[in-house]
XYZ file of C-alpha atoms in Angstrom:
521
model
C -4.081 -85.518 -1.186
C -0.362 -86.703 -1.347
C -0.103 -84.830 -4.400
C -1.545 -81.707 -3.264
C 0.332 -81.663 0.032
C 3.464 -81.837 -1.961
C 2.540 -78.982 -4.266
C 1.595 -76.641 -1.201
C 4.907 -77.625 0.581
C 6.997 -76.511 -2.543
C 5.210 -73.273 -3.038
C 5.450 -72.155 0.790
C 9.219 -71.262 0.265
C 8.471 -69.512 -2.561
C 6.007 -67.250 -0.759
C 8.182 -66.515 1.770
C 11.056 -65.730 -0.297
C 9.084 -62.655 -2.044
C 7.794 -61.290 1.282
C 8.982 -57.329 1.721
C 8.521 -55.204 4.882
C 5.980 -52.011 4.134
C 7.472 -48.674 2.872
C 6.933 -45.555 4.992
C 4.830 -42.771 3.723
C 6.823 -39.496 2.938
C 6.155 -36.106 1.514
C 7.954 -32.822 0.539
C 7.862 -29.187 1.632
C 8.600 -25.900 -0.144
C 8.739 -22.605 1.945
C 8.606 -19.135 -0.117
C 10.156 -16.243 1.646
C 9.320 -12.672 1.143
C 10.408 -9.801 0.490
C 13.257 -10.059 -1.625
C 15.069 -7.527 0.614
C 14.717 -10.146 3.563
C 16.210 -12.728 1.434
C 19.033 -10.367 0.244
C 19.794 -9.791 3.939
C 20.046 -13.855 4.503
C 16.533 -14.715 5.749
C 16.067 -18.556 5.769
C 13.910 -21.243 6.923
C 14.112 -24.912 8.409
C 11.539 -27.767 9.250
C 11.726 -29.040 12.826
C 15.355 -29.244 13.951
C 16.802 -29.680 10.443
C 19.262 -27.300 8.199
C 18.446 -23.956 7.251
C 17.400 -23.447 3.704
C 16.720 -20.678 0.965
C 13.595 -19.393 -0.066
C 11.636 -21.968 -2.330
C 13.945 -25.082 -1.516
C 12.062 -28.278 -1.234
C 12.678 -30.288 1.831
C 12.151 -34.113 0.403
C 11.672 -37.348 2.680
C 9.356 -35.904 5.548
C 7.259 -38.157 7.342
C 3.458 -37.808 6.999
C 2.095 -35.908 9.412
C 2.633 -32.355 11.289
C 5.798 -30.503 11.052
C 7.133 -27.140 12.302
C 8.503 -24.618 9.999
C 10.883 -22.175 11.910
C 12.294 -18.680 10.280
C 15.900 -17.456 11.166
C 15.942 -14.448 13.386
C 18.573 -11.710 13.840
C 18.253 -10.772 10.443
C 19.351 -7.121 10.656
C 16.470 -4.911 9.930
C 13.974 -7.307 9.584
C 11.656 -9.149 11.888
C 11.139 -13.099 11.571
C 7.746 -14.353 10.532
C 6.255 -16.689 13.525
C 7.033 -20.445 13.350
C 4.170 -22.457 11.658
C 2.793 -25.765 11.687
C 2.256 -27.600 8.486
C 0.796 -30.850 7.393
C 2.797 -33.463 5.078
C 0.995 -35.707 3.057
C 1.808 -38.863 1.205
C 3.461 -38.216 -2.283
C 2.588 -34.650 -2.150
C 4.694 -31.217 -1.732
C 3.132 -28.877 0.741
C 3.831 -25.290 0.332
C 3.504 -22.308 2.947
C 5.023 -18.629 2.953
C 6.936 -16.481 5.483
C 6.910 -12.703 5.464
C 9.464 -10.846 7.087
C 8.601 -7.365 8.400
C 11.355 -4.449 7.759
C 12.375 -2.766 11.171
C 12.230 0.862 10.718
C 13.163 3.849 12.960
C 13.550 7.660 12.771
C 15.989 10.421 13.083
C 16.169 13.960 14.611
C 18.741 16.244 14.338
C 19.413 19.242 15.895
C 21.561 22.343 14.495
C 23.056 25.087 16.417
C 23.801 27.872 16.753
C 20.490 29.832 15.782
C 22.714 32.148 13.724
C 23.659 29.294 11.428
C 20.079 27.977 11.199
C 18.785 31.519 10.308
C 21.732 31.633 7.695
C 19.889 28.623 5.978
C 21.833 25.439 7.941
C 20.029 22.192 6.984
C 20.859 18.592 7.176
C 20.003 15.392 5.055
C 20.373 11.588 5.677
C 21.868 9.331 3.347
C 21.802 11.984 0.585
C 18.228 12.570 0.680
C 16.261 15.854 0.783
C 17.585 18.786 3.011
C 15.842 19.328 6.084
C 15.516 22.036 8.857
C 16.973 21.821 12.221
C 14.584 19.701 14.674
C 13.071 17.973 11.939
C 12.487 13.896 12.333
C 12.971 11.647 9.387
C 10.712 8.783 9.656
C 10.990 5.314 8.056
C 14.596 4.738 8.122
C 15.663 1.003 7.888
C 17.436 -0.304 11.337
C 21.167 0.080 10.949
C 23.863 2.612 9.762
C 23.167 5.850 7.851
C 25.095 9.091 7.243
C 24.041 12.566 7.802
C 25.392 15.450 6.180
C 25.253 19.299 6.924
C 24.706 21.828 4.301
C 27.336 24.459 3.266
C 26.261 27.998 3.896
C 28.230 31.397 3.748
C 30.097 32.331 6.864
C 30.150 29.014 8.309
C 32.096 25.832 8.772
C 29.803 22.933 8.491
C 29.937 19.870 11.014
C 31.448 16.679 9.831
C 29.538 14.167 8.306
C 28.254 11.724 10.845
C 27.731 7.974 10.686
C 24.747 7.005 13.060
C 23.363 3.962 13.826
C 19.163 4.209 13.801
C 17.402 1.893 15.850
C 13.997 0.593 15.907
C 11.415 2.025 18.437
C 12.579 5.580 20.231
C 13.674 8.275 17.721
C 17.446 8.273 17.349
C 18.792 11.822 17.905
C 22.007 13.655 16.974
C 23.375 17.015 16.575
C 25.570 19.356 14.386
C 27.465 22.576 15.347
C 28.447 25.114 12.734
C 31.408 27.486 13.621
C 31.298 30.913 12.092
C 34.180 32.084 9.699
C 35.585 35.230 10.426
C 33.518 37.831 11.861
C 32.788 41.677 12.077
C 31.426 44.519 14.302
C 28.580 46.723 14.937
C 28.180 50.296 15.778
C 24.908 51.840 16.500
C 24.319 55.662 16.933
C 21.185 56.691 18.793
C 19.220 59.898 18.226
C 18.334 62.749 19.497
C 20.861 63.510 22.502
C 17.717 64.143 24.715
C 16.805 60.440 24.214
C 20.480 59.459 25.009
C 20.251 61.418 28.285
C 16.917 59.798 28.949
C 18.690 56.835 29.070
C 18.243 55.555 25.392
C 20.146 52.202 24.621
C 20.498 49.402 22.014
C 21.373 45.659 21.959
C 21.981 43.150 19.263
C 20.310 39.748 19.258
C 18.906 40.086 22.706
C 22.297 40.603 24.569
C 23.178 43.258 26.782
C 22.050 46.878 26.415
C 24.649 49.183 25.045
C 25.247 52.986 24.792
C 25.144 54.999 21.500
C 28.209 54.907 19.731
C 29.315 51.722 21.390
C 30.932 48.968 18.799
C 29.899 45.336 19.529
C 32.969 43.084 18.447
C 33.257 39.501 17.316
C 29.732 39.089 15.723
C 29.270 36.200 13.322
C 28.817 36.789 9.611
C 25.308 37.122 8.553
C 21.961 38.710 9.634
C 21.536 40.171 13.198
C 18.895 41.965 14.935
C 19.125 45.168 16.672
C 16.595 46.354 19.188
C 16.136 49.594 21.299
C 15.193 49.998 24.788
C 11.794 51.455 25.612
C 12.014 54.742 27.609
C 9.552 57.083 29.415
C 7.972 59.649 27.221
C 9.849 58.561 23.928
C 8.921 56.127 21.230
C 11.691 53.625 20.711
C 12.443 52.804 16.899
C 11.486 49.496 15.276
C 13.770 46.784 15.540
C 16.189 46.482 12.655
C 18.058 43.841 10.813
C 21.725 44.296 10.322
C 24.354 42.321 7.862
C 27.658 41.553 9.500
C 30.529 41.029 7.106
C 33.762 39.481 7.627
C 36.545 41.906 9.016
C 34.083 44.956 8.717
C 32.394 47.266 10.998
C 28.384 47.778 10.109
C 26.929 51.029 11.249
C 23.544 51.818 11.912
C 21.334 54.570 13.676
C 17.776 54.620 15.399
C 15.948 57.824 16.008
C 13.913 58.003 19.033
C 10.406 60.129 19.001
C 9.318 62.045 21.776
C 6.210 60.373 23.219
C 3.293 60.780 25.243
C 0.245 58.350 27.017
C -3.362 58.063 26.506
C -5.822 56.740 29.402
C -9.239 56.017 28.549
C -12.090 55.397 30.718
C -15.268 53.079 29.693
C -18.768 53.355 31.082
C -20.819 51.976 32.642
C -19.781 49.793 34.711
C -22.154 47.092 33.402
C -20.390 47.238 29.937
C -16.972 46.831 31.663
C -18.360 43.764 33.513
C -19.367 42.381 30.267
C -15.973 42.570 28.863
C -15.772 46.314 27.189
C -12.043 47.130 26.401
C -10.421 49.857 24.093
C -6.932 49.887 22.122
C -4.900 52.437 20.188
C -3.608 51.889 16.731
C -4.993 48.470 16.498
C -2.587 47.432 19.181
C -3.094 45.091 22.427
C -6.871 45.423 23.787
C -6.759 47.314 27.393
C -9.357 47.632 30.183
C -11.015 50.917 31.482
C -8.423 53.162 32.901
C -5.435 51.491 31.753
C -2.564 53.880 30.276
C -0.878 53.210 27.126
C 2.769 54.941 27.027
C 5.335 55.750 24.817
C 3.011 56.600 21.987
C 4.720 58.844 19.330
C 3.501 62.581 19.333
C 0.543 63.190 17.060
C -2.679 61.513 15.954
C -3.655 58.012 16.994
C -6.886 56.362 16.873
C -8.709 54.664 19.803
C -11.111 51.676 19.272
C -13.652 50.030 21.223
C -14.289 46.287 21.387
C -17.539 44.863 20.465
C -19.478 42.928 23.206
C -22.696 41.298 22.925
C -25.676 43.322 23.847
C -24.150 46.755 23.859
C -23.110 48.901 20.982
C -19.821 50.236 21.371
C -18.703 53.856 20.978
C -17.207 55.256 17.716
C -13.742 55.193 17.260
C -11.909 58.524 18.165
C -8.741 60.242 16.886
C -6.786 61.789 19.753
C -3.578 64.080 19.901
C -0.816 62.650 21.874
C 1.650 65.664 23.228
C 5.244 65.099 24.708
C 5.323 63.983 28.118
C 1.794 64.478 28.670
C -1.174 61.913 29.358
C -4.074 62.504 27.048
C -7.445 61.128 28.421
C -10.707 60.369 26.886
C -13.971 58.232 27.409
C -15.962 56.038 25.727
C -19.657 55.168 26.694
C -21.211 51.795 25.472
C -25.115 51.764 25.382
C -27.129 48.796 25.761
C -28.511 46.845 22.850
C -30.886 44.068 21.503
C -31.119 42.232 18.377
C -33.742 41.825 15.627
C -34.790 38.721 13.770
C -37.227 39.147 10.747
C -38.900 36.159 9.055
C -40.286 36.557 5.334
C -43.047 34.629 3.689
C -44.102 32.998 1.461
C -41.207 30.552 0.541
C -41.886 31.913 -3.062
C -40.962 35.439 -2.402
C -37.615 34.200 -0.425
C -36.617 31.963 -3.598
C -37.262 35.048 -5.555
C -34.885 36.940 -3.450
C -36.871 38.838 -1.033
C -34.782 40.341 2.036
C -34.828 42.870 4.761
C -32.872 45.360 6.652
C -32.995 47.662 9.670
C -32.497 51.349 9.533
C -31.077 51.218 5.988
C -28.394 48.887 6.967
C -27.252 45.873 5.023
C -29.772 43.515 3.466
C -30.641 40.365 5.555
C -31.959 37.143 4.445
C -35.267 35.564 6.246
C -34.490 34.681 9.972
C -31.231 36.406 10.026
C -30.636 38.075 13.378
C -29.066 41.501 13.482
C -27.334 42.126 17.197
C -26.120 45.206 19.086
C -28.818 47.393 18.148
C -29.620 50.219 20.305
C -32.604 50.315 22.674
C -35.796 52.062 21.127
C -37.542 52.305 17.876
C -35.998 51.072 14.613
C -37.539 50.752 10.991
C -37.622 47.509 9.139
C -37.584 48.001 5.222
C -38.191 45.172 2.671
C -36.610 44.854 -0.438
C -38.411 45.145 -4.093
C -38.561 41.943 -5.760
C -40.139 41.322 -9.419
C -43.876 39.472 -9.307
C -44.477 40.512 -5.626
C -45.662 43.388 -3.696
C -43.377 43.993 -0.874
C -44.523 44.557 2.631
C -44.960 48.156 3.836
C -42.041 49.497 6.289
C -42.705 48.533 9.782
C -41.269 50.298 13.114
C -40.042 47.684 15.832
C -39.069 48.335 19.466
C -35.585 46.812 20.394
C -35.313 46.075 24.115
C -32.096 45.262 26.235
C -30.796 41.885 25.834
C -33.621 40.661 23.966
C -34.511 39.460 20.361
C -37.341 41.119 19.040
C -39.247 39.197 16.096
C -41.485 40.470 13.137
C -42.636 38.941 9.982
C -43.275 40.532 6.393
C -45.298 38.918 4.065
C -44.932 39.545 0.340
C -47.969 39.495 -1.815
C -47.894 38.041 -5.353
C -48.645 40.689 -8.111
C -51.647 39.397 -10.272
C -54.004 40.320 -12.749
C -56.870 38.763 -15.099
C -57.318 37.495 -18.393
C -60.688 37.707 -20.517
C -60.640 36.060 -24.006
C -63.460 36.337 -26.737
C -63.721 33.841 -29.616
C -65.095 34.674 -33.014
C -67.290 33.953 -34.945
C -70.295 32.965 -33.225
C -70.636 30.004 -35.405
C -67.559 28.675 -33.896
C -68.602 29.498 -30.365
C -71.729 27.601 -30.862
C -69.808 24.597 -32.220
C -68.064 24.595 -28.723
C -65.019 26.707 -29.202
C -63.035 27.299 -26.015
C -59.827 28.584 -24.577
C -57.476 28.058 -21.541
C -54.648 29.686 -20.021
C -51.284 27.818 -19.163
C -52.651 24.302 -19.797
C -55.446 24.759 -17.289
C -59.440 24.327 -17.487
C -61.243 25.085 -20.693
C -63.400 28.518 -20.633
C -65.972 29.789 -22.863
C -65.674 33.111 -24.994
C -65.994 36.045 -22.730
C -64.923 34.586 -19.455
C -62.408 36.518 -17.252
C -59.700 34.317 -15.353
C -58.654 36.090 -12.179
C -55.308 35.734 -10.079
C -52.925 35.315 -12.737
C -49.362 35.780 -11.704
C -47.895 39.134 -13.331
C -45.619 38.082 -16.457
C -46.188 36.049 -19.856
C -48.954 33.388 -20.262
C -49.992 31.076 -22.877
C -53.548 31.158 -24.123
C -54.502 27.973 -26.096
C -57.708 27.403 -28.226
C -59.778 24.313 -28.467
C -59.960 21.714 -31.327
C -63.449 21.649 -32.790
C -64.661 19.723 -35.954
C -65.206 21.754 -39.020
C -62.866 25.058 -37.967
C -59.328 25.544 -37.770
C -58.567 27.031 -34.057
C -56.393 30.179 -33.762
C -52.887 29.501 -33.083
C -51.545 29.892 -29.203
C -50.457 33.284 -28.294
C -48.438 34.547 -25.261
C -50.124 37.494 -23.372
C -48.634 39.900 -20.809
C -50.629 40.110 -17.442
C -50.167 43.470 -15.475
C -50.830 43.636 -11.688
C -54.137 44.728 -10.877
C -55.108 44.781 -14.572
C -57.561 42.917 -16.984
C -55.501 41.871 -20.057
C -58.001 41.194 -23.066
C -57.329 39.041 -26.225
C -59.464 37.339 -29.062
C -59.017 34.376 -30.977
C -60.896 33.882 -34.431
C -61.723 30.447 -35.583
C -61.606 29.673 -39.426
C -64.329 27.444 -41.014
C -62.998 24.423 -42.680
C -64.653 24.725 -46.622
C -64.630 22.164 -49.505
C -66.406 21.707 -52.804
C -68.684 19.482 -54.491
C -69.165 18.176 -58.014
C -72.191 16.026 -59.106
C -72.545 14.050 -62.537
C -75.787 13.129 -63.804
C -76.524 10.235 -66.506
C -77.543 9.186 -68.916
C -77.063 11.995 -71.221
C -80.681 11.821 -72.559
C -81.959 12.840 -69.129
C -79.300 15.716 -69.001
C -80.869 16.524 -72.421
C -84.178 16.430 -71.002
C -83.258 19.347 -68.602
C -82.077 17.100 -65.487
C -80.248 19.324 -62.617
C -79.179 19.106 -59.025
C -78.897 21.318 -56.322
C -77.180 21.145 -52.580
C -78.975 22.020 -49.394
C -81.997 23.722 -50.981
C -79.490 26.158 -53.061
C -80.178 26.918 -56.755
C -80.305 24.061 -59.647
C -76.954 23.179 -61.108
C -76.227 21.377 -64.490
C -74.548 17.928 -64.367
C -70.900 18.171 -63.705
C -70.835 21.479 -61.898
C -68.921 22.096 -59.044
C -70.180 23.842 -55.872
């Protein structure tokens, strides 16, 4: 026992000497940032309150448990990802990612004056495609951009603009062109009588000017000359003129003596339903309106189509100087017609109808604006069908008359005779188009007009006729024949012994004549 105690006492200091405290559990974290553009702009990350790290950096020595990953904000043109909570495990590298979103804005540029726009002025941003005034360029990165204006003849373009595009509302800016040089415009009006009636002109919507006046200080480029409407005269059409630097452009406009037209529409019910008129394809006008300043000569009056009424035919009227020509148009009440065709096979084959020799219509089409009273319905001719007879229908005001037309299939019959009688007796038959078998002499009715195939049955000992194609005609019986050919063979009989043959032995078949040995029947 003493020995044992001494040994334990000797070991205890050794055990105590080698005891060590437990090591803490740690792991690592790697964070990948995207896209590359955000990285290039300075995007970084950090864990908890640590130092900012670049994409793909591995942060080591992190305690096991939850940690927070933060992404650097205030990166120009980019929105940082939300912070993340990650789990660190002992001896492992946790990985995660963070995606920055590019911040985009838009830019709208307005160009002035309008004359520069008309001359082709445009703008572009950062050397991109050219755009017209008022266009909005989308998807621009937040930050500084350069707006450039195109070079056009006769104008000095605005200086290039450096502009900061923000995220959210559209950034706007403008550019003003200035005319280089300028010219003048002189307009002469004809005839003198129109001038005496106060005919005038103006350029680009400006003040009215008298004949012979010279408008100065016009920008180089195209301009529009307009002539004032005056009573009893038809003004010239507007003109586009070219102004050149340092020059006076001249042009002229000739007024034509004019008159007016007034159209009265009847009955009042048609007017209430929307009936109107117009001259030479112009603006629709109400009954008793007056269209003035029409050139002297012939003009066309047209009437508007309205439901349940037939409009009057177009009219040609004579317009005279300083006079009002009057005319009238009477609408007539109308109804509609719908025709249904049967059977469907006839429709598929192209069956149609028409009323009073008009345009052909498909089954169930509705023809509107037919005058009240009797009308004739006609049906088209199609192959293989008998069309319905023409019909007379009554059209009533604001109603749709309906009628039907039934096509009948054109048909004929077929009779087939089989020969010889021996084949008939042996069971020979025929059929048409794969139908039921029939005996010789049978007549098959109600076959559609056209071609059909006749087939003959197979019977023992006979070769059947080949199939044939026959033509069926409307209301007629087509006849044809089919001849079977009997199948034949030969028979040779040998008798033995020779001594019997020598004694006169013979043979015969089916009670026929006697034959010698070796004969072939």
